[in-house]
Short mmCIF file of C-alpha atoms in Angstrom, two decimals:
data_model
loop_
_atom_site.label_atom_id
_atom_site.label_comp_id
_atom_site.label_asym_id
_atom_site.label_seq_id
_atom_site.Cartn_x
_atom_site.Cartn_y
_atom_site.Cartn_z
CA GLY G 146 169.88 -55.59 -22.87
CA TYR G 147 171.32 -58.60 -21.29
CA LEU G 148 167.97 -60.39 -21.29
CA ASP G 149 165.36 -60.92 -23.92
CA TYR G 150 161.78 -61.52 -22.86
CA LEU G 151 160.05 -64.31 -24.70
CA ALA G 152 156.24 -63.32 -24.60
CA GLU G 153 155.16 -67.00 -25.97
CA THR G 154 156.74 -68.57 -22.80
CA THR G 155 156.81 -65.62 -20.35
CA GLN G 156 160.34 -66.27 -19.77
CA TYR G 157 163.71 -64.65 -20.16
CA ARG G 158 166.76 -65.80 -22.10
CA LEU G 159 170.30 -64.42 -22.48
CA GLY G 160 170.44 -61.44 -24.96
CA ASN G 161 173.01 -60.75 -27.50
CA ALA G 162 174.88 -58.31 -25.22
CA ALA G 163 175.02 -61.10 -22.34
CA LEU G 164 176.54 -63.66 -24.99
CA ALA G 165 178.89 -61.23 -26.29
CA LEU G 166 180.16 -60.55 -22.72
CA GLY G 167 180.35 -64.40 -21.95
CA PHE G 168 182.46 -65.06 -25.17
CA GLY G 169 184.84 -62.07 -24.35
CA ILE G 170 185.46 -63.54 -20.83
CA LEU G 171 185.85 -66.98 -22.41
CA SER G 172 188.27 -65.44 -25.00
CA THR G 173 190.34 -63.69 -22.52
CA LEU G 174 190.86 -66.94 -20.41
CA ASP G 175 191.57 -68.81 -23.52
CA GLY G 176 194.33 -66.17 -24.18
CA ARG G 177 195.90 -66.54 -20.87
CA LEU G 178 195.98 -70.15 -21.31
CA ARG G 179 197.82 -69.84 -24.63
CA ALA G 180 200.14 -67.28 -23.07
CA ARG G 181 200.98 -69.52 -20.19
CA GLU G 182 202.36 -72.11 -22.56
CA ARG G 183 204.67 -69.45 -24.19
CA MET G 184 205.60 -68.13 -20.84
CA GLN G 185 206.44 -71.51 -19.31
CA ARG G 186 208.69 -72.39 -22.29
CA PHE G 187 210.37 -69.03 -21.91
CA ALA G 188 210.89 -69.58 -18.05
CA GLU G 189 212.58 -73.02 -18.61
CA GLU G 190 214.73 -71.97 -21.28
CA GLU G 191 216.07 -68.65 -19.57
CA ASP G 192 215.71 -70.27 -15.94
CA LEU G 193 213.77 -67.52 -14.39
CA LEU G 194 210.24 -66.44 -13.14
CA VAL G 195 207.88 -65.19 -15.63
CA VAL G 196 204.41 -63.37 -14.65
CA LEU G 197 201.29 -62.01 -16.31
CA SER G 198 199.57 -59.49 -14.14
CA ILE G 199 196.80 -56.88 -14.27
CA ARG G 200 196.24 -53.71 -11.91
CA ASP G 201 194.21 -54.07 -8.75
CA ARG G 202 194.35 -50.71 -6.95
CA MET G 203 197.56 -50.00 -5.93
CA THR G 204 199.01 -53.44 -6.63
CA MET G 205 199.70 -55.70 -9.61
CA ALA G 206 197.63 -58.91 -9.28
CA CYS G 207 199.65 -61.82 -10.57
CA GLN G 208 197.40 -64.04 -12.87
CA VAL G 209 199.81 -66.44 -14.48
CA VAL G 210 203.16 -67.44 -12.85
CA CYS G 211 205.61 -69.49 -14.53
CA ARG G 212 209.06 -70.84 -13.05
CA GLY G 213 212.23 -72.25 -14.46
CA ARG G 214 214.00 -75.02 -12.90
CA GLY G 215 216.71 -72.76 -10.87
CA ALA G 216 216.39 -71.80 -7.22
CA LEU G 217 214.99 -68.17 -7.65
CA THR G 218 213.28 -67.67 -4.42
CA VAL G 219 210.92 -64.68 -5.26
CA ARG G 220 207.74 -65.42 -3.44
CA LEU G 221 205.10 -65.01 -6.05
CA GLU G 222 202.21 -67.39 -6.92
CA VAL G 223 199.03 -66.96 -8.76
CA GLY G 224 196.99 -64.46 -6.66
CA SER G 225 200.12 -62.83 -5.19
CA ARG G 226 200.41 -58.94 -5.47
CA VAL G 227 203.22 -56.53 -5.85
CA ILE G 228 203.33 -52.82 -5.01
CA LEU G 229 202.21 -51.02 -8.24
CA PRO G 230 204.79 -48.15 -8.32
CA LYS G 231 207.75 -50.48 -6.73
CA SER G 232 207.64 -53.24 -9.40
CA ALA G 233 208.64 -53.20 -12.92
CA MET G 234 205.15 -54.42 -13.94
CA GLY G 235 203.34 -51.61 -12.24
CA ARG G 236 205.63 -48.98 -13.58
CA ALA G 237 205.13 -50.43 -17.16
CA TRP G 238 201.51 -50.54 -16.46
CA VAL G 239 201.50 -46.90 -15.53
CA ALA G 240 203.76 -45.69 -18.19
CA SER G 241 201.44 -47.24 -20.91
CA LEU G 242 198.48 -44.99 -19.95
CA ASP G 243 197.36 -42.00 -21.84
CA ALA G 244 198.21 -38.47 -20.39
CA ALA G 245 194.92 -38.17 -18.63
CA ALA G 246 194.90 -41.43 -17.07
CA TYR G 247 198.65 -41.18 -16.23
CA ASP G 248 197.99 -38.17 -14.25
CA ARG G 249 195.00 -39.51 -12.36
CA THR G 250 197.26 -42.71 -11.47
CA MET G 251 200.14 -40.51 -10.27
CA SER G 252 197.88 -38.64 -8.21
CA GLU G 253 196.65 -41.55 -6.53
CA ILE G 254 200.04 -43.03 -6.11
CA GLU G 255 201.28 -39.62 -4.43
CA GLN G 256 198.23 -39.82 -1.87
CA GLN G 257 198.94 -43.41 -1.26
CA PHE G 258 202.67 -43.11 -0.78
CA PRO G 259 203.10 -39.56 0.64
CA ASN G 260 206.38 -40.16 2.47
CA GLU G 261 208.11 -41.74 -0.75
CA ASN G 262 209.41 -39.72 -3.78
CA LEU G 263 208.38 -42.28 -6.45
CA VAL G 264 208.05 -39.68 -9.22
CA PRO G 265 211.68 -40.03 -10.52
CA SER G 266 211.73 -43.61 -10.96
CA MET G 267 208.15 -43.77 -12.42
CA ALA G 268 209.36 -41.06 -14.99
CA GLU G 269 212.59 -43.24 -15.61
CA ALA G 270 210.33 -46.26 -16.27
CA GLY G 271 208.27 -44.17 -18.75
CA GLN G 272 211.33 -43.15 -20.72
CA GLN G 273 212.85 -46.83 -20.81
CA LEU G 274 209.35 -48.04 -21.95
CA MET G 275 209.17 -45.39 -24.72
CA GLN G 276 212.89 -46.10 -25.83
CA ARG G 277 212.97 -49.86 -25.45
CA GLY G 278 209.56 -51.02 -24.96
CA PHE G 279 210.24 -52.49 -21.37
CA CYS G 280 211.47 -51.07 -18.20
CA ILE G 281 213.78 -52.58 -15.31
CA THR G 282 214.01 -52.42 -11.50
CA ILE G 283 216.55 -53.67 -9.27
CA ASN G 284 216.18 -54.67 -5.79
CA GLU G 285 212.62 -53.15 -5.49
CA VAL G 286 210.32 -56.10 -5.12
CA GLU G 287 212.76 -58.21 -3.28
CA PRO G 288 216.72 -57.81 -2.44
CA ASP G 289 219.17 -58.91 -5.16
CA VAL G 290 216.37 -59.47 -7.89
CA MET G 291 216.41 -57.79 -11.09
CA GLY G 292 212.86 -57.31 -12.80
CA ALA G 293 211.87 -56.50 -16.26
CA ALA G 294 208.44 -55.77 -17.67
CA THR G 295 206.42 -54.50 -20.68
CA ILE G 296 202.82 -54.36 -21.76
CA VAL G 297 201.07 -57.12 -23.72
CA ASN G 298 197.76 -56.89 -25.64
CA LEU G 299 195.64 -59.95 -25.11
CA GLY G 300 192.77 -58.54 -27.26
CA ARG G 301 189.42 -58.20 -25.55
CA THR G 302 190.43 -57.22 -22.08
CA PRO G 303 189.14 -54.13 -20.26
CA SER G 304 192.75 -53.17 -19.06
CA PRO G 305 196.28 -53.65 -20.46
CA TYR G 306 198.26 -56.79 -18.93
CA ALA G 307 201.86 -56.38 -17.67
CA LEU G 308 204.20 -59.19 -18.69
CA GLY G 309 207.27 -59.46 -16.37
CA CYS G 310 210.22 -61.51 -15.52
CA ALA G 311 212.54 -61.81 -12.56
CA VAL G 312 216.06 -63.09 -12.20
CA PRO G 313 218.85 -62.86 -9.58
CA ALA G 314 220.58 -59.57 -9.95
CA PHE G 315 223.96 -61.24 -10.05
CA ARG G 316 223.10 -62.83 -13.23
CA TYR G 317 221.82 -60.18 -15.10
CA ARG G 318 223.44 -56.69 -14.61
CA ARG G 319 221.74 -53.57 -15.70
CA GLU G 320 223.60 -53.52 -19.10
CA ARG G 321 223.19 -57.13 -19.85
CA SER G 322 219.48 -56.93 -18.82
CA GLN G 323 218.95 -54.10 -21.38
CA ALA G 324 220.96 -55.83 -24.10
CA GLU G 325 219.78 -59.35 -23.73
CA LEU G 326 216.77 -60.18 -21.29
CA GLY G 327 214.76 -57.02 -22.50
CA SER G 328 214.97 -58.01 -25.98
CA LYS G 329 214.08 -61.75 -25.09
CA LEU G 330 210.93 -60.50 -23.14
CA MET G 331 209.85 -58.28 -26.01
CA ALA G 332 210.10 -61.47 -28.33
CA LEU G 333 207.80 -63.15 -26.05
CA ARG G 334 205.34 -60.37 -25.93
CA GLN G 335 205.35 -60.60 -29.69
CA GLN G 336 204.68 -64.18 -29.77
CA ILE G 337 201.77 -63.94 -27.15
CA GLU G 338 200.26 -61.00 -29.11
CA GLN G 339 200.53 -62.88 -32.39
CA ASP G 340 198.57 -65.68 -30.79
CA SER G 341 195.91 -63.16 -29.72
CA SER G 342 195.57 -61.44 -32.96
CA PHE G 343 195.20 -64.91 -34.86
CA GLU G 344 192.43 -65.90 -32.28
CA ALA G 345 190.74 -62.27 -33.02
CA THR G 346 191.08 -62.73 -36.70
CA PHE G 347 189.87 -66.39 -37.21
CA GLY G 348 188.28 -66.90 -33.79
CA THR G 349 188.16 -70.46 -31.98
CA ASP G 350 185.56 -73.30 -32.38
CA PRO G 351 183.42 -73.29 -29.35
CA PHE G 352 182.43 -76.88 -30.20
#
């Protein structure tokens, strides 16, 4: 259980399950902090917006947001939400699910957005993720903005995270996005996952 009863003092203390849960949460926070360092460096080098997000119902909630020095005016901050089936991050998240979870989520999407035919774009995102490891959207979150996203494994998390970036569409046409930006985003994902893997293997010193 989460509490252990101490008969000699008739009091309770945190049990191993609670301690494991607490250390797991701290590990996730630590992983996000390390990811932020990588993301900020990438945002400055490429002069774009980089976001780490997680699903919250029919949205992707932004938990880490990093900006380059340019004037990209995408209105995203920590805590912002983007519509799950219309964003590259949301589409990547859905595409990463196993078959049963994918079918359930697509059913929810069709119920929530009955007047929009989102199935073809979601299927295309799934194909992109399978072939390249990332997917792309243009003019979906905001006009004249190109988005790219992939899934990143931060270790002990109950749900996968989506790692995305956004740039003005005139800077990166679809072909260039697939050839250049997508590969750079995948390299960033690999760096973040290597950091998380190192932590999982060797741990961190809580003292």
